[in-house]
Tab-separated table of C-alpha atoms and ligand atoms in Angstrom:
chain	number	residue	atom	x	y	z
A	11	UNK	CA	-63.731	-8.684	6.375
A	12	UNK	CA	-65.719	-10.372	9.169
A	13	UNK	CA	-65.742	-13.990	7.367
A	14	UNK	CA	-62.173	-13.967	6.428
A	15	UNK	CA	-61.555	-12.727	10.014
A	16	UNK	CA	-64.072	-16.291	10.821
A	17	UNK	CA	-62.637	-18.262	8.537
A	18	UNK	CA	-58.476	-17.543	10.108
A	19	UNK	CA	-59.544	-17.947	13.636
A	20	UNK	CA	-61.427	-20.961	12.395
A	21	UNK	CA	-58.184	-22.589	11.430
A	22	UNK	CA	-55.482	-21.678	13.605
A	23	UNK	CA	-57.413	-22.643	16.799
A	24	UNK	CA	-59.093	-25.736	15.682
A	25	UNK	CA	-62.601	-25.515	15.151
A	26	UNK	CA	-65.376	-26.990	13.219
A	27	UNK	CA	-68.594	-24.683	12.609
A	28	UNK	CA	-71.740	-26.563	12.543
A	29	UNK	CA	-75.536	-24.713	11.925
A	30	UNK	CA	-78.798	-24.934	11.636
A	31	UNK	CA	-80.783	-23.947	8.670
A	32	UNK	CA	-82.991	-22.091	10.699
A	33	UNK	CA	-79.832	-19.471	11.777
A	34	UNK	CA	-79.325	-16.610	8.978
A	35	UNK	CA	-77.968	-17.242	5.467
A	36	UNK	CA	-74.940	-14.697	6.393
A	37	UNK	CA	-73.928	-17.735	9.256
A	38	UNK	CA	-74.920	-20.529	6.906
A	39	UNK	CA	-72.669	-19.164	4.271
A	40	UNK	CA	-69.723	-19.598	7.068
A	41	UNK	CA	-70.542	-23.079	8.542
A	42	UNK	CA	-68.590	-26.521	7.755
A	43	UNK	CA	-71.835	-28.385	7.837
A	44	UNK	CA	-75.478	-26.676	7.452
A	45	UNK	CA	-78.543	-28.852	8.398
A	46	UNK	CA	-81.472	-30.495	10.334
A	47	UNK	CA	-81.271	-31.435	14.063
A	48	UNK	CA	-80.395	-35.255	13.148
A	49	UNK	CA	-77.601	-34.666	10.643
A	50	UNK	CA	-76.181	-31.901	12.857
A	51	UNK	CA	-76.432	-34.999	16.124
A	52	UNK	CA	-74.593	-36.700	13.544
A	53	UNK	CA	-72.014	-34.890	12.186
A	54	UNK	CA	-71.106	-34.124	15.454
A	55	UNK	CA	-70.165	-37.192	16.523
A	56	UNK	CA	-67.727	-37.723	13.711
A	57	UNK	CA	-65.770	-34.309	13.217
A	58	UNK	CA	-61.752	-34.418	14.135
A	59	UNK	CA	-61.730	-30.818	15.100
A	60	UNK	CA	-61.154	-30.211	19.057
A	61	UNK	CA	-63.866	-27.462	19.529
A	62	UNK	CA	-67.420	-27.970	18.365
A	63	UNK	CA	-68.762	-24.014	17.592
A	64	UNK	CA	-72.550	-24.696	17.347
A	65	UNK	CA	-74.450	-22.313	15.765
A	66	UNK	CA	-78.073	-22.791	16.558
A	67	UNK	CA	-80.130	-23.171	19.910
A	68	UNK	CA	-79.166	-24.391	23.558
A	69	UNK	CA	-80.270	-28.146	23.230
A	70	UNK	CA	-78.235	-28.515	19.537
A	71	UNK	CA	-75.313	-27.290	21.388
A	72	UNK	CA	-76.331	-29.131	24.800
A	73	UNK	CA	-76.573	-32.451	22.264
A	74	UNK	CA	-73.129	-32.190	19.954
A	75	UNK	CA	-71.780	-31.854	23.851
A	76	UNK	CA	-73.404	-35.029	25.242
A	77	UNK	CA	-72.586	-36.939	22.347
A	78	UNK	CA	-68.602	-35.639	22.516
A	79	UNK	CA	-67.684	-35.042	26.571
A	80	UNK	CA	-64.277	-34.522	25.606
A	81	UNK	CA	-64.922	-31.973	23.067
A	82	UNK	CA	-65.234	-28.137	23.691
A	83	UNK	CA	-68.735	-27.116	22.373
A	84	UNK	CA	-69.130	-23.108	22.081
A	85	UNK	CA	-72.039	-21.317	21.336
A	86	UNK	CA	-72.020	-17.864	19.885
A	87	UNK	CA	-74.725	-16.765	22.004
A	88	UNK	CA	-76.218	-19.021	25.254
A	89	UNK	CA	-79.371	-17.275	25.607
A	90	UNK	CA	-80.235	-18.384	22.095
A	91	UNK	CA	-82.892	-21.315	23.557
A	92	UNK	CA	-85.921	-23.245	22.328
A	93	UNK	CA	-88.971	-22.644	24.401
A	94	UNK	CA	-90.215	-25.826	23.549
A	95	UNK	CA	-87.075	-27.512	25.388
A	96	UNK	CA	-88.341	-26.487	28.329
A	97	UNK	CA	-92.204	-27.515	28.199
A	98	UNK	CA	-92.259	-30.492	30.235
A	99	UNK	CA	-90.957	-31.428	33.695
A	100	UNK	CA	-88.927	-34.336	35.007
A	101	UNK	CA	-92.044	-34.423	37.553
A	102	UNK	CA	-94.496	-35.101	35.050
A	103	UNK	CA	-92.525	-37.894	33.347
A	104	UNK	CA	-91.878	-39.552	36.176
A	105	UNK	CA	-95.212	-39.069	37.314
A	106	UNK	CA	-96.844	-40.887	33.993
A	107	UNK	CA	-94.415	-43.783	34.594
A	108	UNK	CA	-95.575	-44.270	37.783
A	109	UNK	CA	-98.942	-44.419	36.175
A	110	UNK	CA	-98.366	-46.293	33.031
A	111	UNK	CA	-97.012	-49.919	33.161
A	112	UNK	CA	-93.963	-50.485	30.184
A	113	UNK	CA	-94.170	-47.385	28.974
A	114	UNK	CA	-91.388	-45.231	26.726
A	115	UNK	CA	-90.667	-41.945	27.313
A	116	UNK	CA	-90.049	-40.545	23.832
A	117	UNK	CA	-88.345	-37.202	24.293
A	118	UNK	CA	-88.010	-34.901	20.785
A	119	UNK	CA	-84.550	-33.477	20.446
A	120	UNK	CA	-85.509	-30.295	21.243
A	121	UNK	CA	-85.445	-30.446	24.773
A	122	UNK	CA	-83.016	-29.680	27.914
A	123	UNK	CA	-80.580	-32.408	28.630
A	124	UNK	CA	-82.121	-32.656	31.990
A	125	UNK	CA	-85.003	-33.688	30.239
A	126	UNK	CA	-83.275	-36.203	27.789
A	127	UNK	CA	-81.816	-37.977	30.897
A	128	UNK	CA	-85.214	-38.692	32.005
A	129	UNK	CA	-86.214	-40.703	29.134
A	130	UNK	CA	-85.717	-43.729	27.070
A	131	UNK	CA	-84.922	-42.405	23.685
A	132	UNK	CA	-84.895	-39.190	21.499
A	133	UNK	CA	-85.998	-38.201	18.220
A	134	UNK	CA	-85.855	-35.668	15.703
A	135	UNK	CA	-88.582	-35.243	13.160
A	136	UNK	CA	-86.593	-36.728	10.176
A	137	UNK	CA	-86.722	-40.280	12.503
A	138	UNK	CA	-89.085	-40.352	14.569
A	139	UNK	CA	-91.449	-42.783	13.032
A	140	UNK	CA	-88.643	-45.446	12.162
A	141	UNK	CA	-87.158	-44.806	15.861
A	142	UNK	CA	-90.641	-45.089	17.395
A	143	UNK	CA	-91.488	-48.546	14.904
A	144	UNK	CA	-88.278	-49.695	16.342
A	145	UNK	CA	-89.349	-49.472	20.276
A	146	UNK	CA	-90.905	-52.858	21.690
A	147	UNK	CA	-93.413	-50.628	23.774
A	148	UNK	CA	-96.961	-50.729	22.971
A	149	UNK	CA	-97.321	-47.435	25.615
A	150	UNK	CA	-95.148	-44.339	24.177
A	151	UNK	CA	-95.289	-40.597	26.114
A	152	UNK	CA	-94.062	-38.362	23.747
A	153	UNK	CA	-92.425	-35.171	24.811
A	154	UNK	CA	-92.329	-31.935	25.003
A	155	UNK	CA	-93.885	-31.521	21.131
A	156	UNK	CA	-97.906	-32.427	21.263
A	157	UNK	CA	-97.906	-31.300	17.444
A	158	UNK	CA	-94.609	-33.927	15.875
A	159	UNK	CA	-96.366	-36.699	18.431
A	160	UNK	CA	-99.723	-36.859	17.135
A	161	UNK	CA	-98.532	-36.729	13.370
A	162	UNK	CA	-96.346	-39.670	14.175
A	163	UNK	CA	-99.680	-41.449	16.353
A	164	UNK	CA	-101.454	-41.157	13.105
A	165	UNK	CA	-98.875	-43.219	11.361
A	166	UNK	CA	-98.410	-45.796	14.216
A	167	UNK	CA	-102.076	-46.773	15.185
A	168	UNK	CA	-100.897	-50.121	17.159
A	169	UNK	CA	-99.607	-47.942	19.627
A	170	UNK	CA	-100.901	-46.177	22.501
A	171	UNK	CA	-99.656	-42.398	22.829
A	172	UNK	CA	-99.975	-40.074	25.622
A	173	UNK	CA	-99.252	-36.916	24.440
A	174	UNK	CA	-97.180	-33.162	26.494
A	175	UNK	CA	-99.112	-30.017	25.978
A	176	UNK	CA	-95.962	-28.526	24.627
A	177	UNK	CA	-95.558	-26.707	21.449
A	178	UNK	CA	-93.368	-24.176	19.159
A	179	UNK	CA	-94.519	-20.755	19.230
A	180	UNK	CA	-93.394	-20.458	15.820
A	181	UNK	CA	-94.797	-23.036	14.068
A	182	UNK	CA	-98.104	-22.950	15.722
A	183	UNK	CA	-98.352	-19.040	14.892
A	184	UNK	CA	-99.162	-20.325	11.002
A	185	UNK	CA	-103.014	-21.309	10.823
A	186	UNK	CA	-105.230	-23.279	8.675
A	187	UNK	CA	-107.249	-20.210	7.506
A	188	UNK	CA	-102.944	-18.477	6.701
A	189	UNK	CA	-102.879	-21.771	4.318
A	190	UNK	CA	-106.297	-21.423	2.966
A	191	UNK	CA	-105.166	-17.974	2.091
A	192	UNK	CA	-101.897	-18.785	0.569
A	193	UNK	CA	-103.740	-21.578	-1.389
A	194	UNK	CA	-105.836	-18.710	-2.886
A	195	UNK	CA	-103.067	-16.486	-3.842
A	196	UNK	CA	-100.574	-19.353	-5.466
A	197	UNK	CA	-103.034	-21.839	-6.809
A	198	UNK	CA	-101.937	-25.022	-7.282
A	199	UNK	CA	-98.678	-24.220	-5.444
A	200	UNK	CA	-97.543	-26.924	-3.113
A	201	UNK	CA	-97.123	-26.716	0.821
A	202	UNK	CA	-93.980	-27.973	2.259
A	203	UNK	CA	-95.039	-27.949	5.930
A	204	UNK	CA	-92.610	-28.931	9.409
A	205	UNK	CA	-94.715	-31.224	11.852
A	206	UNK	CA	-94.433	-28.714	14.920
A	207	UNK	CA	-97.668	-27.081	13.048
A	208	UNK	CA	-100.946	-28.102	13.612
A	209	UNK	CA	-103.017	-31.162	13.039
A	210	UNK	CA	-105.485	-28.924	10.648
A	211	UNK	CA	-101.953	-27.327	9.074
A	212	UNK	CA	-100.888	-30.951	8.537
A	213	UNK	CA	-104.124	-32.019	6.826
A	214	UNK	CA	-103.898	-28.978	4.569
A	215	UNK	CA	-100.228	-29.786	3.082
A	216	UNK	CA	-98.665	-31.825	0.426
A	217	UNK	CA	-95.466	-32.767	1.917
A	218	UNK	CA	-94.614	-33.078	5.514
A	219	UNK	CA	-91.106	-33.136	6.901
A	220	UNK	CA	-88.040	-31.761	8.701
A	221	UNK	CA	-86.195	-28.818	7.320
A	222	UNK	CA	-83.894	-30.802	5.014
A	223	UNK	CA	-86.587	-33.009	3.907
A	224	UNK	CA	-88.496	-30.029	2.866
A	225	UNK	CA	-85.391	-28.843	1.202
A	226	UNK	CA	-84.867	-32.447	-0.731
A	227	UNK	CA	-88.507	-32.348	-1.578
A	228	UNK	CA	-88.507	-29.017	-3.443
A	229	UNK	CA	-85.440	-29.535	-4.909
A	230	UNK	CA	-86.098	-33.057	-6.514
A	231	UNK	CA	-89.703	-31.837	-7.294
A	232	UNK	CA	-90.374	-30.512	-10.534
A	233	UNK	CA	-92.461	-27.488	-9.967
A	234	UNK	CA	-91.278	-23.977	-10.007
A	235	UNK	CA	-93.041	-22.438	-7.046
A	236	UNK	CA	-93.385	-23.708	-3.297
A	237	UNK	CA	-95.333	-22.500	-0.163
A	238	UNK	CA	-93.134	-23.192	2.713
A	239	UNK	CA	-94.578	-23.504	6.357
A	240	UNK	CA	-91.275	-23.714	8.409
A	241	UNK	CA	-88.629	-20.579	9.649
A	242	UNK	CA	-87.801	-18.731	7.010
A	243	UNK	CA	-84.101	-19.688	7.848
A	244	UNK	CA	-84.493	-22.647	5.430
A	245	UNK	CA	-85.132	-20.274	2.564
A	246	UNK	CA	-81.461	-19.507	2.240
A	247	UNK	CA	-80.548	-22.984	1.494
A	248	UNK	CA	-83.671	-23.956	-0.560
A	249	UNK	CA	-82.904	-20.582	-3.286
A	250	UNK	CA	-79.336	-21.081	-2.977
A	251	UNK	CA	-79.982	-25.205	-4.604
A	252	UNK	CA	-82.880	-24.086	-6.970
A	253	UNK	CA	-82.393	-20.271	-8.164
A	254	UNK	CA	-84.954	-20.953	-10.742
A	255	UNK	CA	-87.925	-21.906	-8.383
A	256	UNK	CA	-89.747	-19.676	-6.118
A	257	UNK	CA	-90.402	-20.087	-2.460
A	258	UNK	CA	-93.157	-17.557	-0.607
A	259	UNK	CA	-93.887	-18.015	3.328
A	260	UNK	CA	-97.370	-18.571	4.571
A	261	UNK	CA	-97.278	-15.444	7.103
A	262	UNK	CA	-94.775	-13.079	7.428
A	263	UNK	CA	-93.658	-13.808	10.749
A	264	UNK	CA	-92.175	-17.762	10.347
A	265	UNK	CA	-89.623	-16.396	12.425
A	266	UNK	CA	-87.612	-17.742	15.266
A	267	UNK	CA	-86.227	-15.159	17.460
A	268	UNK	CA	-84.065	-17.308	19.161
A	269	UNK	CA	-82.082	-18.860	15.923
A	270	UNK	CA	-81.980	-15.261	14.736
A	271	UNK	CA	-79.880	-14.188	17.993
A	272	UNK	CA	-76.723	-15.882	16.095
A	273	UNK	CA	-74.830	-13.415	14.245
A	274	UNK	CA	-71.391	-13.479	12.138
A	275	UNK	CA	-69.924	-10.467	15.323
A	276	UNK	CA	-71.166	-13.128	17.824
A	277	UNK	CA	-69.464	-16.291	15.704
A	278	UNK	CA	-66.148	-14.133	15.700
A	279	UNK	CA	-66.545	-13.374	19.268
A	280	UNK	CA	-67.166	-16.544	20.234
A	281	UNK	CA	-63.675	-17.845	17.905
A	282	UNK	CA	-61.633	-14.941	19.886
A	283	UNK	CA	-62.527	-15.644	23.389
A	284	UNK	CA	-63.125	-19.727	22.960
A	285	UNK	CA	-64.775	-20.386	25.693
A	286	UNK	CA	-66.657	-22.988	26.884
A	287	UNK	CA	-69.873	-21.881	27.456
A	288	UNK	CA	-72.556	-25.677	26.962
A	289	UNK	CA	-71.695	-26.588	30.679
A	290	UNK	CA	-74.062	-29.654	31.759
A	291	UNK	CA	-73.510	-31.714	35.239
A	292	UNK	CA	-71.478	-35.035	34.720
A	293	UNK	CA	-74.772	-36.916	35.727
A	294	UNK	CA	-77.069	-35.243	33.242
A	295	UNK	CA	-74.854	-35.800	30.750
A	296	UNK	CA	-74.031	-39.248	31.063
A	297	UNK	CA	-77.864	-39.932	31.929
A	298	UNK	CA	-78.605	-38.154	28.807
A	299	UNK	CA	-75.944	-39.774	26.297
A	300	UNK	CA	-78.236	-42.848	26.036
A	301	UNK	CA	-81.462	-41.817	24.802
A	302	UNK	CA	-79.403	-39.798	22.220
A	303	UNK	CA	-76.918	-42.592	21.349
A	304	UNK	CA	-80.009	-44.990	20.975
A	305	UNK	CA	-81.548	-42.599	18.743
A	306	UNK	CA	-78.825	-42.712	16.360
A	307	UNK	CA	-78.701	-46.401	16.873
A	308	UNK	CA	-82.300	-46.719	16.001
A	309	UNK	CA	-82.513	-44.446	13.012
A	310	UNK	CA	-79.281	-46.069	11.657
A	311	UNK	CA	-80.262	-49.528	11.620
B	426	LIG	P1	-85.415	-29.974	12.158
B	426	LIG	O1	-84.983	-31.172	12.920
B	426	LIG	O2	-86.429	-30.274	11.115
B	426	LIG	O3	-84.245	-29.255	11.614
B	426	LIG	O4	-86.186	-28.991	13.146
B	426	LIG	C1	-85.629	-28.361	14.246
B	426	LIG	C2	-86.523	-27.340	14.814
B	426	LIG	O5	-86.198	-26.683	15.749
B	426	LIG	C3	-87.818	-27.149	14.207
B	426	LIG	O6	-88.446	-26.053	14.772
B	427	LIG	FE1	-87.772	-24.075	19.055
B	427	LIG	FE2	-89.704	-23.465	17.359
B	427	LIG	FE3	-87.405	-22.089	17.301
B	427	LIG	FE4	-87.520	-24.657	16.442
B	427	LIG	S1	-88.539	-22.872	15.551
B	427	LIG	S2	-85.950	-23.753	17.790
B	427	LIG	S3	-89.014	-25.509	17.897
B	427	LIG	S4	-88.899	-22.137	18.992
């Protein structure tokens, strides 16, 4: 069978499987360690294993290798990539600090390392308020998410943000008339919403957070039934801890086609051939080890 087949190839050529709860259940099922972007930043920098086998989206795997040069980091498929990553340009960061006296360049995790080299620190959404708190800088550009940025402005009013035009095509598909609707059909049925949605999503939720807070919320809440505005990915992990509660999805398609492009053939593939395939210039990756090292600094302390 295909995860026995996993599990061998796993152990005789040294590897540790990390993913993201936003991959299928059939890969989470397989994984070492299943979670959120910060635990999986973490985690990563502690495993023994000699190759990393990151199941999840170019800048997870483009991370767990910045944060462990010597380490082999794998993906199971490369074209698997966050669109988000990619919606800002070193041009228009370096354009704003021309403009903008003491400014930080606050870059969200999900974005290309060439990006992360360009700025001062990163965050995911389970930190990004207690990393932002932390920075001495009144003036913050926040990048490439416009959505996580002005949820964390709102929380932070003594500083000054300047906010990307990027978003996730995902999360931004779900809108406030889906939640009205949802509301309708599961009365007094809480929404668990990530902060990639909209402002007017936001304001219509109960609990905001990143896809293992969601999952700690439902789970230590009482109630029995949940709306859940996030990738359906997190479902798997959020029955599997509470198979007497029930979760339902705002819209049918909370899906992301890129964490979806991981498969168990591709994971065994990937095992058989062990190749390195997260290849990043020596520059960007030592330019982009700090603002991810003082992220995990920051949200340690
Ligand atoms: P989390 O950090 O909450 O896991 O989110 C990652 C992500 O890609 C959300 O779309
Ligand atoms: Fe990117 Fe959105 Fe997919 Fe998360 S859900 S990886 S932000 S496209």
């Amino acid at each position: 069978m295909l995860k026995e087949e996993i599990k061998k190839l796993q152990k005789e050529k040294d590897v540790v499987i990390l993913a993201h709860y936003y991959v299928d259940g059939a890969v989470q099922e397989i994984a070492d360690y299943v979670g959120d972007s910060y635990y999986l930043s973490k985690v990563a920098t502690k495993v023994s294993e000699k190759n990393i086998l990151f199941c999840g989206v170019s800048f997870m795997g483009e991370s767990a290798k910045i944060l462990n040069p010597d380490k082999t980091v794998i993906m199971p498929d490369v074209t698997a990539d966050c669109p988000m990553a990619h919606m800002v340009t070193i041009e228009k960061i370096e354009e704003m600090r021309k403009q903008l006296d003491d400014v930080a360049v606050v870059c969200y995790i999900n974005s290309s390392a060439k990006i992360k080299a360009h700025s001062d620190v990163c965050v995911t959404s389970s930190n990004a308020l207690k990393v932002v708190s932390a920075l001495p800088n009144k003036k913050i550009f926040f990048v490439p998410d416009n959505n996580l940025g002005r949820y964390i402005a709102k929380q932070l009013p003594e500083k000054e943000f300047i906010f990307n035009d990027g978003f996730c095509h995902v999360h931004t598909e779900i809108h406030a008339e889906d939640i009205k609707k949802a509301k309708q059909q599961y009365p007094d049925v809480k929404v668990l919403t990530h902060p990639e949605c909209t402002q007017d999503v936001l304001e219509l939720s109960d609990f905001i957070g990143s896809t293992s807070e969601i999952i700690d919320f439902a789970t230590k809440c009482e109630d029995k039934e949940f709306i859940i505005a996030t990738e359906t990915g997190v479902f798997y992990e959020l029955e599997m801890k509470n198979p007497d509660k029930k979760f339902y999805p705002v819209i049918s398609q909370q899906i992301c086609p890129d964490m979806k492009k991981i498969t168990l053939e591709k994971v065994k593939d990937a095992l058989v051939h062990l190749e390195e395939n997260v290849k990043l210039e020596e520059e960007t990756k030592e330019a982009a080890f700090r603002p991810l090292n003082r992220m995990l600094e920051l949200a340690q302390a």
